[in-house]
Structures are given as structure tokens and as C-alpha cells.
JSON list of C-alpha atoms in Angstrom, two decimals:
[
{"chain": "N", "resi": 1, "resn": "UNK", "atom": "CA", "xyz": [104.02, 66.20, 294.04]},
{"chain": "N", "resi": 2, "resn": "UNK", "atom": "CA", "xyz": [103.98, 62.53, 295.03]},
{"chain": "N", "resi": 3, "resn": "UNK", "atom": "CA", "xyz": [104.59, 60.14, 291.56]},
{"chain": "N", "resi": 4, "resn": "UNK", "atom": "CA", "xyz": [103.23, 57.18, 292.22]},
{"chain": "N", "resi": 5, "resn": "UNK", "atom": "CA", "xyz": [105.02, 53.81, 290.72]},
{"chain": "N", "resi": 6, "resn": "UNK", "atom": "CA", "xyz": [102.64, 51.82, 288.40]},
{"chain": "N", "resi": 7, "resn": "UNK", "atom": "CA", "xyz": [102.61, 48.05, 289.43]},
{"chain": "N", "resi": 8, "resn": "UNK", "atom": "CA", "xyz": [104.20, 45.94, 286.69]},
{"chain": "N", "resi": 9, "resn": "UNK", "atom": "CA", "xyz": [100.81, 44.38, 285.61]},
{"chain": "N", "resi": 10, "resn": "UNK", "atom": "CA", "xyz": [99.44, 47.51, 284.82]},
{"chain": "N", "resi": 11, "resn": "UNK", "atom": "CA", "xyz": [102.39, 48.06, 282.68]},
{"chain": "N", "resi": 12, "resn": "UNK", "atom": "CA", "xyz": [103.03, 45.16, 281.40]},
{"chain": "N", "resi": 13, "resn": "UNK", "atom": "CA", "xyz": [99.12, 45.16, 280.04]},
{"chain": "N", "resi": 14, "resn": "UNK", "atom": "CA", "xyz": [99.25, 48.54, 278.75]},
{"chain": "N", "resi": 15, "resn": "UNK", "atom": "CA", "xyz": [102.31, 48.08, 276.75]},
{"chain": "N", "resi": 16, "resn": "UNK", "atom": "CA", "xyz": [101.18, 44.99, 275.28]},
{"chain": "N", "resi": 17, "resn": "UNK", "atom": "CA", "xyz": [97.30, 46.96, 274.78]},
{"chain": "N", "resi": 18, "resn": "UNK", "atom": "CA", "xyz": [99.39, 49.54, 272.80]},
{"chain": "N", "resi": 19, "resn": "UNK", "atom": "CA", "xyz": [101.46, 46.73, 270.74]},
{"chain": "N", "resi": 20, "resn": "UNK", "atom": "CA", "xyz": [98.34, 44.85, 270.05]},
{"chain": "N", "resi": 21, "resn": "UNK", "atom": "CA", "xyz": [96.79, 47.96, 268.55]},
{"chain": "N", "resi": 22, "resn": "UNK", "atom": "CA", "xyz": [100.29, 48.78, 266.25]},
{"chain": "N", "resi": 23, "resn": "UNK", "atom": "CA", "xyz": [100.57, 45.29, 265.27]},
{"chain": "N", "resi": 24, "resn": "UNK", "atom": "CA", "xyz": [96.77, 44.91, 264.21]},
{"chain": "N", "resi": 25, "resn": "UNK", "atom": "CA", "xyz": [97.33, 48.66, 262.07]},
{"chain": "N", "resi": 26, "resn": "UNK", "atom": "CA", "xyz": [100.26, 47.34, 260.89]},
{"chain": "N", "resi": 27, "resn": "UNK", "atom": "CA", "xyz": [98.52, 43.34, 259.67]},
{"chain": "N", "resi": 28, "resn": "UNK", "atom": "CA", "xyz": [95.62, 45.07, 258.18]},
{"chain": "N", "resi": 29, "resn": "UNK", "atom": "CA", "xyz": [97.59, 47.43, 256.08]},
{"chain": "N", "resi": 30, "resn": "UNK", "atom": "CA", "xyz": [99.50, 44.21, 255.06]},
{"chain": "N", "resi": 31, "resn": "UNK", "atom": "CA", "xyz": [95.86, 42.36, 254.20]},
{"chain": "N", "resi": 32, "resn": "UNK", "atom": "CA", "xyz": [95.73, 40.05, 257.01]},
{"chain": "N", "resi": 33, "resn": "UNK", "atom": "CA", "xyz": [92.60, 38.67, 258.19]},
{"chain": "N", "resi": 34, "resn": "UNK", "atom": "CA", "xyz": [90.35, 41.29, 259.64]},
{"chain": "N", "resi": 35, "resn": "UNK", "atom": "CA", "xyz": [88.08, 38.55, 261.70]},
{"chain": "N", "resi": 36, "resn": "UNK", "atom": "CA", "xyz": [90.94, 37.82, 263.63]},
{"chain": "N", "resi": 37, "resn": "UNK", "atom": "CA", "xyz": [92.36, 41.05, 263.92]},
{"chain": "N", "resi": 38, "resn": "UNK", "atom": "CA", "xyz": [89.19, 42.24, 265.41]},
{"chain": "N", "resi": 39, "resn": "UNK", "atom": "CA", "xyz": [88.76, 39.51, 267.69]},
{"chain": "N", "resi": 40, "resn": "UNK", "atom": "CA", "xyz": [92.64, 39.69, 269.20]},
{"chain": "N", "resi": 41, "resn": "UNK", "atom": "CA", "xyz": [91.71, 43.50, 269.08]},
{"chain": "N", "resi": 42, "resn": "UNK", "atom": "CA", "xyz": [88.61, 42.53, 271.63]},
{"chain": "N", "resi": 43, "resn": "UNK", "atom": "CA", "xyz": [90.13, 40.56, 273.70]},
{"chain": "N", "resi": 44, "resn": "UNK", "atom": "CA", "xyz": [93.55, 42.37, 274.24]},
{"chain": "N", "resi": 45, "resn": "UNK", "atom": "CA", "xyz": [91.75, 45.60, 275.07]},
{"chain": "N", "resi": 46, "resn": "UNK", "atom": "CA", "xyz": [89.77, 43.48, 277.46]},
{"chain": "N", "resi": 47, "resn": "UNK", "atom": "CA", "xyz": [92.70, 42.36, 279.11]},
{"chain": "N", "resi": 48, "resn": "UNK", "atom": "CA", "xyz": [93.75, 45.83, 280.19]},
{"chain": "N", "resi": 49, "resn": "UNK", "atom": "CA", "xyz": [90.32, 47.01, 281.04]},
{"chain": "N", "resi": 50, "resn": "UNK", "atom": "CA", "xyz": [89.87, 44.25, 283.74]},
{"chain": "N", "resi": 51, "resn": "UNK", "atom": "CA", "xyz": [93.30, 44.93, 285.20]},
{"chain": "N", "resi": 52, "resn": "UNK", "atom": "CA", "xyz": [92.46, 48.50, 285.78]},
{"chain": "N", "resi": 53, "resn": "UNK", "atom": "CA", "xyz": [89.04, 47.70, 286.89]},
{"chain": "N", "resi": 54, "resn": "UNK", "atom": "CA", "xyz": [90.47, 45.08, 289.71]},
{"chain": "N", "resi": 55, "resn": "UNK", "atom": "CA", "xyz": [92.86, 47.95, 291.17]},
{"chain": "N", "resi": 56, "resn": "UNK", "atom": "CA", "xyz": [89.18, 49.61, 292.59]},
{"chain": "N", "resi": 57, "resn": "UNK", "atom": "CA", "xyz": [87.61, 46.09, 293.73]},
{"chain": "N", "resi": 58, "resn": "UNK", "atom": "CA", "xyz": [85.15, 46.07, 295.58]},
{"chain": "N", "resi": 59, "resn": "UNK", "atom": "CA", "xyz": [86.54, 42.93, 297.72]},
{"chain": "N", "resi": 60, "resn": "UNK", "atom": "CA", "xyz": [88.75, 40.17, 297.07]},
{"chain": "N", "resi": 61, "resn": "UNK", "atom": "CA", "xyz": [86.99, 37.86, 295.30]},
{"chain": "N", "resi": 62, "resn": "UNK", "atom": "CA", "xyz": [85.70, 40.99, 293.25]},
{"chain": "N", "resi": 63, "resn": "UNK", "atom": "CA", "xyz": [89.46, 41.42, 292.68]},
{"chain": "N", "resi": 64, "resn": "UNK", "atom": "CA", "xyz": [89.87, 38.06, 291.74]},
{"chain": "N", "resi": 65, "resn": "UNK", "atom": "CA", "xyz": [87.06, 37.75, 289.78]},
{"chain": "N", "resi": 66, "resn": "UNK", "atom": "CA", "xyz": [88.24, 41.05, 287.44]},
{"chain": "N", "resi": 67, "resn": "UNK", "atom": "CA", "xyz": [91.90, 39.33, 287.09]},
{"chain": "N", "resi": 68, "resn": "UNK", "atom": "CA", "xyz": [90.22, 36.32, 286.15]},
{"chain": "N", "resi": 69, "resn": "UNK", "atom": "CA", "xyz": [88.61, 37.98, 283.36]},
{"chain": "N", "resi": 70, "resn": "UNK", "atom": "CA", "xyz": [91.87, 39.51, 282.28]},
{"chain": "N", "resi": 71, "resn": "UNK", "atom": "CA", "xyz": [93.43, 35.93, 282.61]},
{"chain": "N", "resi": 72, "resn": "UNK", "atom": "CA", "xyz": [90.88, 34.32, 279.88]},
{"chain": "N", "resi": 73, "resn": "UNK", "atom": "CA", "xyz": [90.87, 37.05, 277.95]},
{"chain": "N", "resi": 74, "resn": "UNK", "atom": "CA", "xyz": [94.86, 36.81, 277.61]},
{"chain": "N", "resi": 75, "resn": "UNK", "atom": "CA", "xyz": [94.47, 32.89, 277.07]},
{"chain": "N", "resi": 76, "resn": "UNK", "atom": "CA", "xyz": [92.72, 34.14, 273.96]},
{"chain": "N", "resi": 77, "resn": "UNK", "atom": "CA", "xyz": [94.56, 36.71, 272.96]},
{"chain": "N", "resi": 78, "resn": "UNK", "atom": "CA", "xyz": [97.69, 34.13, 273.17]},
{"chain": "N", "resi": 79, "resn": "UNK", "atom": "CA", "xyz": [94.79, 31.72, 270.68]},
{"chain": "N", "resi": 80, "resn": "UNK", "atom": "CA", "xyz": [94.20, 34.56, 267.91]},
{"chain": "N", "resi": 81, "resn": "UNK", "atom": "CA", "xyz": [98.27, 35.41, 268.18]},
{"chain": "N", "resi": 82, "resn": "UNK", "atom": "CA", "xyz": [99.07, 31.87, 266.87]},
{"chain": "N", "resi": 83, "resn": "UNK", "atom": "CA", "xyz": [95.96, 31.42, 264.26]},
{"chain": "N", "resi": 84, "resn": "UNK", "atom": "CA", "xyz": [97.90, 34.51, 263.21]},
{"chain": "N", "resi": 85, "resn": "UNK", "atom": "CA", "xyz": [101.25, 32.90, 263.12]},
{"chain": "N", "resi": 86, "resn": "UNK", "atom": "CA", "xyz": [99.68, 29.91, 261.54]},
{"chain": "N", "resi": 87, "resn": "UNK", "atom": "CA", "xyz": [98.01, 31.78, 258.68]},
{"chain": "N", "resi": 88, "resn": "UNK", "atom": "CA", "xyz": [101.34, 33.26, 257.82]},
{"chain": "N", "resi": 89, "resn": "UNK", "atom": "CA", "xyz": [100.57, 36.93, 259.01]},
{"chain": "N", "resi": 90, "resn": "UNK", "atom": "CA", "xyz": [103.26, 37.16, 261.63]},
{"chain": "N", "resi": 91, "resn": "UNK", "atom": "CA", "xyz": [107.07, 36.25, 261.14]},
{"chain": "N", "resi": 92, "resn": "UNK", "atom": "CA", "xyz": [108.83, 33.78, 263.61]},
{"chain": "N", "resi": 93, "resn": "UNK", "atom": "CA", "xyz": [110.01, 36.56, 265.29]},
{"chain": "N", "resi": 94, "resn": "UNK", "atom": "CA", "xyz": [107.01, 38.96, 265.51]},
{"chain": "N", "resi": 95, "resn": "UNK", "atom": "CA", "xyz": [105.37, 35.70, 266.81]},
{"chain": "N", "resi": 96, "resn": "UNK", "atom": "CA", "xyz": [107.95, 35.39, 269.22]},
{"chain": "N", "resi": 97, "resn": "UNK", "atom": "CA", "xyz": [108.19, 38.82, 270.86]},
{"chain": "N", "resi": 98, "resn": "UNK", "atom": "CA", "xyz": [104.65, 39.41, 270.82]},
{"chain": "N", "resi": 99, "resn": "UNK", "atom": "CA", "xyz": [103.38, 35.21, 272.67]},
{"chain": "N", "resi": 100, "resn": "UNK", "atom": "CA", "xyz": [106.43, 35.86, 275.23]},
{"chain": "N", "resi": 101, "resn": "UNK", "atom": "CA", "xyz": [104.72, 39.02, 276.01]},
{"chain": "N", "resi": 102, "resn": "UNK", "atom": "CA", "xyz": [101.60, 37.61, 276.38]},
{"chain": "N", "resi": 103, "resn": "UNK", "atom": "CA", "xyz": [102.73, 34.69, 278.19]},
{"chain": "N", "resi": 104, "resn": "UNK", "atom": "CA", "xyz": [104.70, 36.44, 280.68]},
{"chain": "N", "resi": 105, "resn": "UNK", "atom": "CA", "xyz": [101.23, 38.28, 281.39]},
{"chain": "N", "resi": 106, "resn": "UNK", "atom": "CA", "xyz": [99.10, 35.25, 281.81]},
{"chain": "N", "resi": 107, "resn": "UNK", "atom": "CA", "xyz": [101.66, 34.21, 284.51]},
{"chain": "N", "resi": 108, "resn": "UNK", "atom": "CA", "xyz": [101.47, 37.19, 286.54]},
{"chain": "N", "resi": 109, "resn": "UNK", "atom": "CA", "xyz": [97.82, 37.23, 286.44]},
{"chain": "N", "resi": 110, "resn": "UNK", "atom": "CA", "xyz": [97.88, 33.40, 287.25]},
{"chain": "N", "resi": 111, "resn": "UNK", "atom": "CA", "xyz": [100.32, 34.19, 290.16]},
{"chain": "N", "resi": 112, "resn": "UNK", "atom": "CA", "xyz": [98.34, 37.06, 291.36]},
{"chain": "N", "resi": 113, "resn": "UNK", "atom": "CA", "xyz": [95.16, 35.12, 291.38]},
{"chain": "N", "resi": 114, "resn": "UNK", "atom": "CA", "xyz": [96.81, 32.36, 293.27]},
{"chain": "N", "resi": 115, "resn": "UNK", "atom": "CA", "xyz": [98.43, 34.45, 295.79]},
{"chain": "N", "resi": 116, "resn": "UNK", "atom": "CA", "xyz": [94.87, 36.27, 296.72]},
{"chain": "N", "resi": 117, "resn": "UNK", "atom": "CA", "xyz": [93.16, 33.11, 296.90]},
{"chain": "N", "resi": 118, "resn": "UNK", "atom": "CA", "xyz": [95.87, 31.69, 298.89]},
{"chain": "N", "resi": 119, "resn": "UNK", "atom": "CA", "xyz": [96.03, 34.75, 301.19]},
{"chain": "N", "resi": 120, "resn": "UNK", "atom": "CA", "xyz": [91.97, 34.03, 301.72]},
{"chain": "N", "resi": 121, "resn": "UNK", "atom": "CA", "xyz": [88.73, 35.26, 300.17]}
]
């Protein structure tokens, strides 16, 4: 049986998908905000559904187009991580862990996105 290796997008988004959904069980059990826990909830989930919708593109700029969903939906996700930080729900170092996370995704989409563009449309 061939195993086939996962890009590291793919799991870098689905092990920050599955952190997102601890950490927002986790906050609302501790009585944080449930606005913003649904909306980081949204928009994380998003993230990985438009990563594993760009693997079966249609074209390039259809690929493009699905990371560059991904990419502002991880800009937000990386907005609702510090209102949480800023309202006191997350520690300095649950902040920490979980924006380096995030921001190492947003820079592998943003690399990604450049490369293909680069590489022509």
C-alpha cells in the first residue's frame, strides 16, 4: 500500500483546526466570550476547508484563489486570537503558542500564493 506524505500546509492547518476547536471547549467552559469564540471558530475551520479545497483546483488561479481565502481567513483568525488575549481569556503563553501557530500559517499560505503567481497564472 502506497502512504502518501501530507504536505506541511495541510498539516499545519489541521493541527491548528483541531487546537482551535480544544482551545474554544476549553474558553467557554472557563466563561469566555462566546461571540468571539464562535467567530475564531468560523474562520479557523474556514482556513482548513479552503486548503483542502485548493489541493483539487480546478486551475491555478482557482488554486490561488482557494489559498487566498484560507489566507484572510487566517488574518482573522490571528484578529479574534488577540481580542482574546486582550480581553484576558488567554495567558501570555497560550497567546503565544497559539499566534506563532497561526502566523507561521499565514506565511506559508503567503509564500505559496506568491510562488504560483510568480510561476504564472
Amino acid at each position: 500500500m502506497l502512504v502518501r506524505k501530507e504536505n506541511i500546509l495541510v498539516q499545519k492547518s489541521e493541527a491548528f483546526t483541531d487546537r482551535i476547536i480544544r482551545m474554544s471547549a476549553y474558553l467557554r467552559h472557563k466563561g469566555a466570550d462566546n461571540n468571539i469564540l464562535k467567530q475564531i471558530f468560523r474562520s479557523r475551520t474556514s482556513i482548513g476547508a479552503n486548503v483542502c479545497e485548493s489541493k483539487y483546483a480546478q486551475s491555478r488561479a482557482d488554486f490561488v484563489h482557494k489559498l487566498s481565502i484560507a489566507l484572510k481567513e487566517a488574518n482573522e483568525t490571528d484578529y479574534w486570537l488577540r481580542k482574546l488575549y486582550t480581553a484576558k481569556s488567554l495567558t501570555d503563553t497560550e497567546y503565544n503558542s497559539m499566534n506563532n501557530d497561526a502566523e507561521e500559517i499565514i506565511k506559508i499560505l503567503v509564500a505559496i500564493i506568491n510562488t504560483t503567481k510568480r510561476n504564472g497564472l
